[in-house]
Coordinates of C-alpha atoms and ligand atoms in Angstrom, one line a residue:
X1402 CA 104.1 -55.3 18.8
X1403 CA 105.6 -57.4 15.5
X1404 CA 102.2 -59.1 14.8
X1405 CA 102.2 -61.7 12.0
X1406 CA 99.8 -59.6 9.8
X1407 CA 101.8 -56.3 10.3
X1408 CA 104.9 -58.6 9.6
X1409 CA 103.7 -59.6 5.9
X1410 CA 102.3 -56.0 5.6
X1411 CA 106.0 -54.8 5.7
X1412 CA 107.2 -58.0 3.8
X1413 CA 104.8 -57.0 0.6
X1414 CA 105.6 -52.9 1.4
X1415 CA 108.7 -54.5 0.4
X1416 CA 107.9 -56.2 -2.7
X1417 CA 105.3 -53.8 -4.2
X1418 CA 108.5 -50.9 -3.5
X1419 CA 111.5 -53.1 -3.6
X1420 CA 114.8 -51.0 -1.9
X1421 CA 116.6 -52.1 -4.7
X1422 CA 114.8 -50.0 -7.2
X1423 CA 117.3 -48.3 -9.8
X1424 CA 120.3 -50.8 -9.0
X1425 CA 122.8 -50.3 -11.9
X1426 CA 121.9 -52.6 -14.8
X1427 CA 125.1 -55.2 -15.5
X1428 CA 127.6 -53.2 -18.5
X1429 CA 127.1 -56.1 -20.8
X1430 CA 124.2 -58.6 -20.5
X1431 CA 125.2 -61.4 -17.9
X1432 CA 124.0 -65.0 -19.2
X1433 CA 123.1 -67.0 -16.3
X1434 CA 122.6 -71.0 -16.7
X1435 CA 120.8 -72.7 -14.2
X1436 CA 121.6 -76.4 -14.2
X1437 CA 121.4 -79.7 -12.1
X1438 CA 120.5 -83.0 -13.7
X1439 CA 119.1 -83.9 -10.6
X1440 CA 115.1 -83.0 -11.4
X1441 CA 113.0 -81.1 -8.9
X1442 CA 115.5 -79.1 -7.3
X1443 CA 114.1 -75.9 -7.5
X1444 CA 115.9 -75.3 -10.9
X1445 CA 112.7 -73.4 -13.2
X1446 CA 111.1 -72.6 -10.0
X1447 CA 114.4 -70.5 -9.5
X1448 CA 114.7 -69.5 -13.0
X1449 CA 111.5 -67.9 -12.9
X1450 CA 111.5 -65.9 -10.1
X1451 CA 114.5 -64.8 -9.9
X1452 CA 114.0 -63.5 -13.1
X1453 CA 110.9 -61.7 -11.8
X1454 CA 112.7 -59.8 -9.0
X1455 CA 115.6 -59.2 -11.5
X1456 CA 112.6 -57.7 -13.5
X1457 CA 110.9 -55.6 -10.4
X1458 CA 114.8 -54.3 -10.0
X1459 CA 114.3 -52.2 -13.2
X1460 CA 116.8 -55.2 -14.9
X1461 CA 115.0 -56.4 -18.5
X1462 CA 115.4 -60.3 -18.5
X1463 CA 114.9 -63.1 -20.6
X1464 CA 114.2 -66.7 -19.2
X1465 CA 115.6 -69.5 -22.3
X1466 CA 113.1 -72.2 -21.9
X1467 CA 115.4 -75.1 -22.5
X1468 CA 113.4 -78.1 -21.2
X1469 CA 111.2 -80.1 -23.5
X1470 CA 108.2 -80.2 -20.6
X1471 CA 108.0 -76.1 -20.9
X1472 CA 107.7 -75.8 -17.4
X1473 CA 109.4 -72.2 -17.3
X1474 CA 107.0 -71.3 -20.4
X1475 CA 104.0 -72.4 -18.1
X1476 CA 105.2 -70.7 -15.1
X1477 CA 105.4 -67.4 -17.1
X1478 CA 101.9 -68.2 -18.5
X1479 CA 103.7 -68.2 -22.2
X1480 CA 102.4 -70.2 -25.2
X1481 CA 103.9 -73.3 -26.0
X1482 CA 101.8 -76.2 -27.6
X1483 CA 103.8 -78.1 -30.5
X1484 CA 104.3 -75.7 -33.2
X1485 CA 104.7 -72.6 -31.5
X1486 CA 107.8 -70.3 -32.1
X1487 CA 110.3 -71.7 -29.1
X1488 CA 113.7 -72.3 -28.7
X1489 CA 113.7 -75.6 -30.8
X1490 CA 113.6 -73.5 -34.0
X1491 CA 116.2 -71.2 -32.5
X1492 CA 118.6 -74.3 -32.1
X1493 CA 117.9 -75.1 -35.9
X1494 CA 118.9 -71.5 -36.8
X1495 CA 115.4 -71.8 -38.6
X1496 CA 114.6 -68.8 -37.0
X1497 CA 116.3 -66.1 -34.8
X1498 CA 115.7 -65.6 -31.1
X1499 CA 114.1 -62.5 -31.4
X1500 CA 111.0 -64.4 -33.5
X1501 CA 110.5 -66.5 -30.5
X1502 CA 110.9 -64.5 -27.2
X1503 CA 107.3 -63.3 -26.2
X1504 CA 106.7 -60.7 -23.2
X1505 CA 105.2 -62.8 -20.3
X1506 CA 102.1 -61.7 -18.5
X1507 CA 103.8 -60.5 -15.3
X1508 CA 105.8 -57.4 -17.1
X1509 CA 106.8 -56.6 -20.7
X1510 CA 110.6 -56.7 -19.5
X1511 CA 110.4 -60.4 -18.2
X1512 CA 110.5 -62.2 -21.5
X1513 CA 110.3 -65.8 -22.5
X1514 CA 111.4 -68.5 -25.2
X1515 CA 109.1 -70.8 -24.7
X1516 CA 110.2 -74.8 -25.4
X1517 CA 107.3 -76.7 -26.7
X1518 CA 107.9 -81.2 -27.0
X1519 CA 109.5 -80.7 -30.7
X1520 CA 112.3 -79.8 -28.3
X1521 CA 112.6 -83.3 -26.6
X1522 CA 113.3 -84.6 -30.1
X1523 CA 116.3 -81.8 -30.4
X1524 CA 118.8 -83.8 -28.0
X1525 CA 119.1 -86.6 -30.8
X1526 CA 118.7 -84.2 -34.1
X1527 CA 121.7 -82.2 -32.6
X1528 CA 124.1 -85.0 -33.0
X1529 CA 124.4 -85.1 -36.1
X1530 CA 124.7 -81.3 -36.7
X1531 CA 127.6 -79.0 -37.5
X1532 CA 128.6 -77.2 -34.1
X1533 CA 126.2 -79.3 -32.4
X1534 CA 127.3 -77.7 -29.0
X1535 CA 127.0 -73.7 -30.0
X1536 CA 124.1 -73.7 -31.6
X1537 CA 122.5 -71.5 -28.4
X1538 CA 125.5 -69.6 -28.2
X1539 CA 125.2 -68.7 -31.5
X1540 CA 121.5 -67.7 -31.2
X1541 CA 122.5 -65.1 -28.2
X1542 CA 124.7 -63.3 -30.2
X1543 CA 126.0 -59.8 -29.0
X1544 CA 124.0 -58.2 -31.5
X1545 CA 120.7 -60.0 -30.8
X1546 CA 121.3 -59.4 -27.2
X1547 CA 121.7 -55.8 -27.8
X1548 CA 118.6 -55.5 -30.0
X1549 CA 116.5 -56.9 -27.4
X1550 CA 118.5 -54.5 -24.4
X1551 CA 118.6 -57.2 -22.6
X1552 CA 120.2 -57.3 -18.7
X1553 CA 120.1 -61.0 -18.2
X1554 CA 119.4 -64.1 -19.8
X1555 CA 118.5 -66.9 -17.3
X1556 CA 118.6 -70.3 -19.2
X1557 CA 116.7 -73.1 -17.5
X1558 CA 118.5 -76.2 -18.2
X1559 CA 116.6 -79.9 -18.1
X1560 CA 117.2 -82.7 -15.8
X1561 CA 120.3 -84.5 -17.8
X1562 CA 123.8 -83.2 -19.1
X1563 CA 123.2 -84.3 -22.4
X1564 CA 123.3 -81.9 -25.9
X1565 CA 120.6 -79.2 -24.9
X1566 CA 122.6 -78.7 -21.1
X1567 CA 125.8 -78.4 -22.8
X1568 CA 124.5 -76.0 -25.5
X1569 CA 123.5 -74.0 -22.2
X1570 CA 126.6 -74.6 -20.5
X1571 CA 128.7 -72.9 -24.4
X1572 CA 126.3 -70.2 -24.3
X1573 CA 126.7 -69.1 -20.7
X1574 CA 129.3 -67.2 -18.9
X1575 CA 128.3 -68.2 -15.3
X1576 CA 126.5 -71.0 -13.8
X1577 CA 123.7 -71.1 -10.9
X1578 CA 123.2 -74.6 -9.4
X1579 CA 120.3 -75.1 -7.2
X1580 CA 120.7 -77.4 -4.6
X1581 CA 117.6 -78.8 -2.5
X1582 CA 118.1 -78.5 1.0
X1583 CA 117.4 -82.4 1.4
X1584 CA 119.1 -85.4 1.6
X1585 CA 121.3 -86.8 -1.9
X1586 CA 121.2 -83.3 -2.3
X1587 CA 125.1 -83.0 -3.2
X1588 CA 124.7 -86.7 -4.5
X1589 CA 125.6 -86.4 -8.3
X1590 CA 127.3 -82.4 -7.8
X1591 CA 130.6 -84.0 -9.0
X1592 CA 129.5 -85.2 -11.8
X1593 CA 128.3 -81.7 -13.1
X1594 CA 131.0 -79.9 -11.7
X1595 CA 133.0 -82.0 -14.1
X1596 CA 131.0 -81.3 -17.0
X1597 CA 131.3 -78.0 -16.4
X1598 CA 135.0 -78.3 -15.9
X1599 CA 135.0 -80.3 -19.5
X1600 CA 132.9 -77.4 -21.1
X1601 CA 135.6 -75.0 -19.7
X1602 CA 138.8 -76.6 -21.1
X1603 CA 137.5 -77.4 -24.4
X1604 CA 134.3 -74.9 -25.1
X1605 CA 134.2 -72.3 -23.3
X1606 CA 137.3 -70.8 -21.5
X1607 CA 135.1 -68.3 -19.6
X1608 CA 132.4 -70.5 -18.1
X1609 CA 132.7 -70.6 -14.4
X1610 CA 130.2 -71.6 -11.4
X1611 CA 128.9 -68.2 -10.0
X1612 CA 126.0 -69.0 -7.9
X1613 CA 124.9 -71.5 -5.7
X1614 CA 121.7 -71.3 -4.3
X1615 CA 120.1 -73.3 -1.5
X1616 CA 116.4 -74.4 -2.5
X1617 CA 113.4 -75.8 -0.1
X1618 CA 114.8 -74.9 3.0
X1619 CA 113.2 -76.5 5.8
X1620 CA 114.1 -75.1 9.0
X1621 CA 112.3 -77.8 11.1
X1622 CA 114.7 -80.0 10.5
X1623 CA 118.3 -80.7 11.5
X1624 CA 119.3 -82.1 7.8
X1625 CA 118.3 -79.1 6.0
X1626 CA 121.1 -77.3 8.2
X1627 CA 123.4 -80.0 7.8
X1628 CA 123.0 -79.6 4.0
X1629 CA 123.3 -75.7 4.4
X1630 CA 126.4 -75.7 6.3
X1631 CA 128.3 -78.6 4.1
X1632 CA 127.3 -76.5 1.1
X1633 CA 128.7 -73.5 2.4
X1634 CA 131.8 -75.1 3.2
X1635 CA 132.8 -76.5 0.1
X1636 CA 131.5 -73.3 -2.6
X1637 CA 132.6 -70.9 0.2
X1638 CA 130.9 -67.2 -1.1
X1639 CA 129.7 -68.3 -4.3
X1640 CA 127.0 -69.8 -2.0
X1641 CA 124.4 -66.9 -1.4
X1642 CA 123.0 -66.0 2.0
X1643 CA 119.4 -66.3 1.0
X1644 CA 117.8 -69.2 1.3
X1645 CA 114.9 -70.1 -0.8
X1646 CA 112.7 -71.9 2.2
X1647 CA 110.3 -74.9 1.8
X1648 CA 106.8 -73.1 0.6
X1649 CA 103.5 -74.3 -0.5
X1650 CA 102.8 -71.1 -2.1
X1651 CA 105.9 -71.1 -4.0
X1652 CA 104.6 -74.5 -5.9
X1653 CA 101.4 -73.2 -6.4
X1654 CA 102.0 -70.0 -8.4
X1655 CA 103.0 -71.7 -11.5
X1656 CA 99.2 -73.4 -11.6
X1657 CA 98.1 -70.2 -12.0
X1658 CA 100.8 -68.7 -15.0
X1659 CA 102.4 -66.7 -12.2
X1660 CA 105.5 -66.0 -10.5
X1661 CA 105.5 -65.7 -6.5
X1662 CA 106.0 -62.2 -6.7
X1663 CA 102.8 -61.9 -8.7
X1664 CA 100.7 -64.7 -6.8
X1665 CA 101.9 -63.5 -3.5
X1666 CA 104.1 -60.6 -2.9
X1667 CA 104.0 -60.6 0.7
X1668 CA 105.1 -64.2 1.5
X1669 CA 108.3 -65.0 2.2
X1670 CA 109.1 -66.9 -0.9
X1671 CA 108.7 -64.0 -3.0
X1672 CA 111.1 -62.0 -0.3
X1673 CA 113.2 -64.8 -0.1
X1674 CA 113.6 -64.7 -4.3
X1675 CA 114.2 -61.1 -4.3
X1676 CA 116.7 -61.0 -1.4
X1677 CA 118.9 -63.4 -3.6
X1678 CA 118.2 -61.5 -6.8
X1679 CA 119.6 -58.8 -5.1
X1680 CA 122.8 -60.6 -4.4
X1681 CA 123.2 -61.7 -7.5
X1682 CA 123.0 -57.6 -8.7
X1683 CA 125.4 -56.8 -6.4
X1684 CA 127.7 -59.6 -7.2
X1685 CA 127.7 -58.0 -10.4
X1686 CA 128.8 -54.9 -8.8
X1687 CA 131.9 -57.2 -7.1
X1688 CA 132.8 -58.7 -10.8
X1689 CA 132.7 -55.0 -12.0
X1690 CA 134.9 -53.0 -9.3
X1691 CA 137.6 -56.2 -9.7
X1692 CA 137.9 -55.3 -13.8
Ligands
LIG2772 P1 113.4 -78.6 -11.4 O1 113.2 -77.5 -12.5 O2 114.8 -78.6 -10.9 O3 113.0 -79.9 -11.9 P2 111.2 -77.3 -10.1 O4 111.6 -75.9 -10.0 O5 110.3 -77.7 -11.1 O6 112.5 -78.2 -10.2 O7 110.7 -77.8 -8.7 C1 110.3 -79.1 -8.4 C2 109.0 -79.1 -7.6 O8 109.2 -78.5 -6.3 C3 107.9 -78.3 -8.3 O9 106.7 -78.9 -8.0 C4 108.0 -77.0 -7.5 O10 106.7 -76.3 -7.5 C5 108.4 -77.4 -6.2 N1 109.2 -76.3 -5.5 C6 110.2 -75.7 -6.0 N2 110.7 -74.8 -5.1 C7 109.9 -74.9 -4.0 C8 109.8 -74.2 -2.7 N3 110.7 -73.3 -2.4 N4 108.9 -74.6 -1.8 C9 108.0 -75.6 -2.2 N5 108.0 -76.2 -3.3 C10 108.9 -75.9 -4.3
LIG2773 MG1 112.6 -77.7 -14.5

């Protein structure tokens, strides 16, 4: 019989020896941005642990703190009081990426640049800069890139579209949006989807909308499949099949400077991350076999 416990036995079987082991890292380093203005969507919770199960895939990943609250630094348990080497500097071209990016707890191929508050002052000092809206892009150079064999480089964006999502938006070749399984939840989508459209024609030709993924997922009620299946209808397969469900263990591993598949490799928010970091591999694999 499929008891509960023997269920979650398989589940973190799964984790602690994921099938996926020795998936074919990307031929160049895909830069992933993860962006919605709306807050609390799931977007650092995402950035995170995807890029944990990137990481348990044998992938070497880097998650660009780009939020002045740090909350992807915390997550990963990475320094970031004022002052610390983080992104901020980076965007200055004060120092190069490679000063900042520190190995996170969870694995020495998971790194991090952190974002410490200087950065919340970086949306207004940017105006008035030369190339105000490349400055990441120029800080993930090929070359820097290479030097740190990097596979992917998830940038977690803040809650707004002003300078510091834009300068994600240059830098990136795809876009993830996040969208919360609730209510409002596509509330607002047009408006990015325009920005991004904007970024496109005038920034960066290459820039397109990759990934969606469906966050807090609760299958109790009848709007979280209403919001699934208009999703689906409107992004079509860019939408993956996973779903990240509604999970009070997924909101407390970040308390503890850990990712879920460090906190708790057997629940199903850790399968649940690692199921759609394994699409994302093997959409890779898709963009490849078309070239
Ligand atoms: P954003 O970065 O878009 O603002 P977060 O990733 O910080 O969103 O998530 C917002 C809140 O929701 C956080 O408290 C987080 O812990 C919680 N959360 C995110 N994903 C889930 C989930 N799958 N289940 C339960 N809580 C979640
Ligand atoms: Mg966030």
């Amino acid at each position: 019989m499929w008891t509960p416990i023997a269920e979650e036995a398989e589940r973190a079987a799964r984790v602690l020896h994921p099938s996926g082991q020795g998936m074919p890292r990307p031929a160049q380093c895909r830069i992933m941005t993860i962006a919605n203005q709306k807050g609390g969507v799931g977007k650092t919770t995402s950035a995170v642990n995807l890029a944990a199960a990137l990481t348990s895939y044998g992938m070497r990943v880097l998650v660009v703190d780009l939020d002045p609250q740090g909350n992807a630094s915390t997550a990963l348990a990475v320094e970031h009081t004022s002052g610390t080497a983080s992104v901020y500097e980076c965007l200055l071209g004060e120092i190069g990426l490679t000063d900042a990016a520190v190995p996170s707890t969870q694995s020495p191929d998971l790194l991090c640049v952190p974002a410490t508050i200087d950065l919340a002052g970086a949306e207004i000092e940017l105006v008035s800069m030369v190339a105000r809206e490349q400055r990441l892009q120029q800080a993930l150079s090929h070359q820097v890139l290479d030097s740190m064999d990097l596979d992917y480089v998830l940038v977690d964006c803040p809650p707004s579209l002003g300078l510091l999502t834009v300068n994600a938006l240059v830098a990136a070749e795809e876009v993830l949006i996040p969208i919360q399984c609730e209510y409002y939840a596509l509330e607002g989508l047009g408006q990015l989807l325009n920005n991004i459209e904007l970024v496109r024609a005038h920034l960066n030709p290459r820039l397109h909308v990759s990934t969606i993924l469906l966050t807090m997922y609760d299958g109790r009620t009848k709007l979280a499949d209403q919001v699934t299946s208009e999703v689906r209808q409107h992004f079509g397969e860019r939408v993956l099949r996973t779903v990240i469900p509604r999970s009070v263990k997924v909101s407390e591993a970040p308390g503890f400077g850990q990712t879920i598949l460090a906190y708790d490799p057997g629940s199903r928010g850790a399968m649940s991350y690692l199921d759609a970091a394994k699409e994302i591999v093997e959409d890779q694999r898709r963009v490849e076999s078309r070239r």
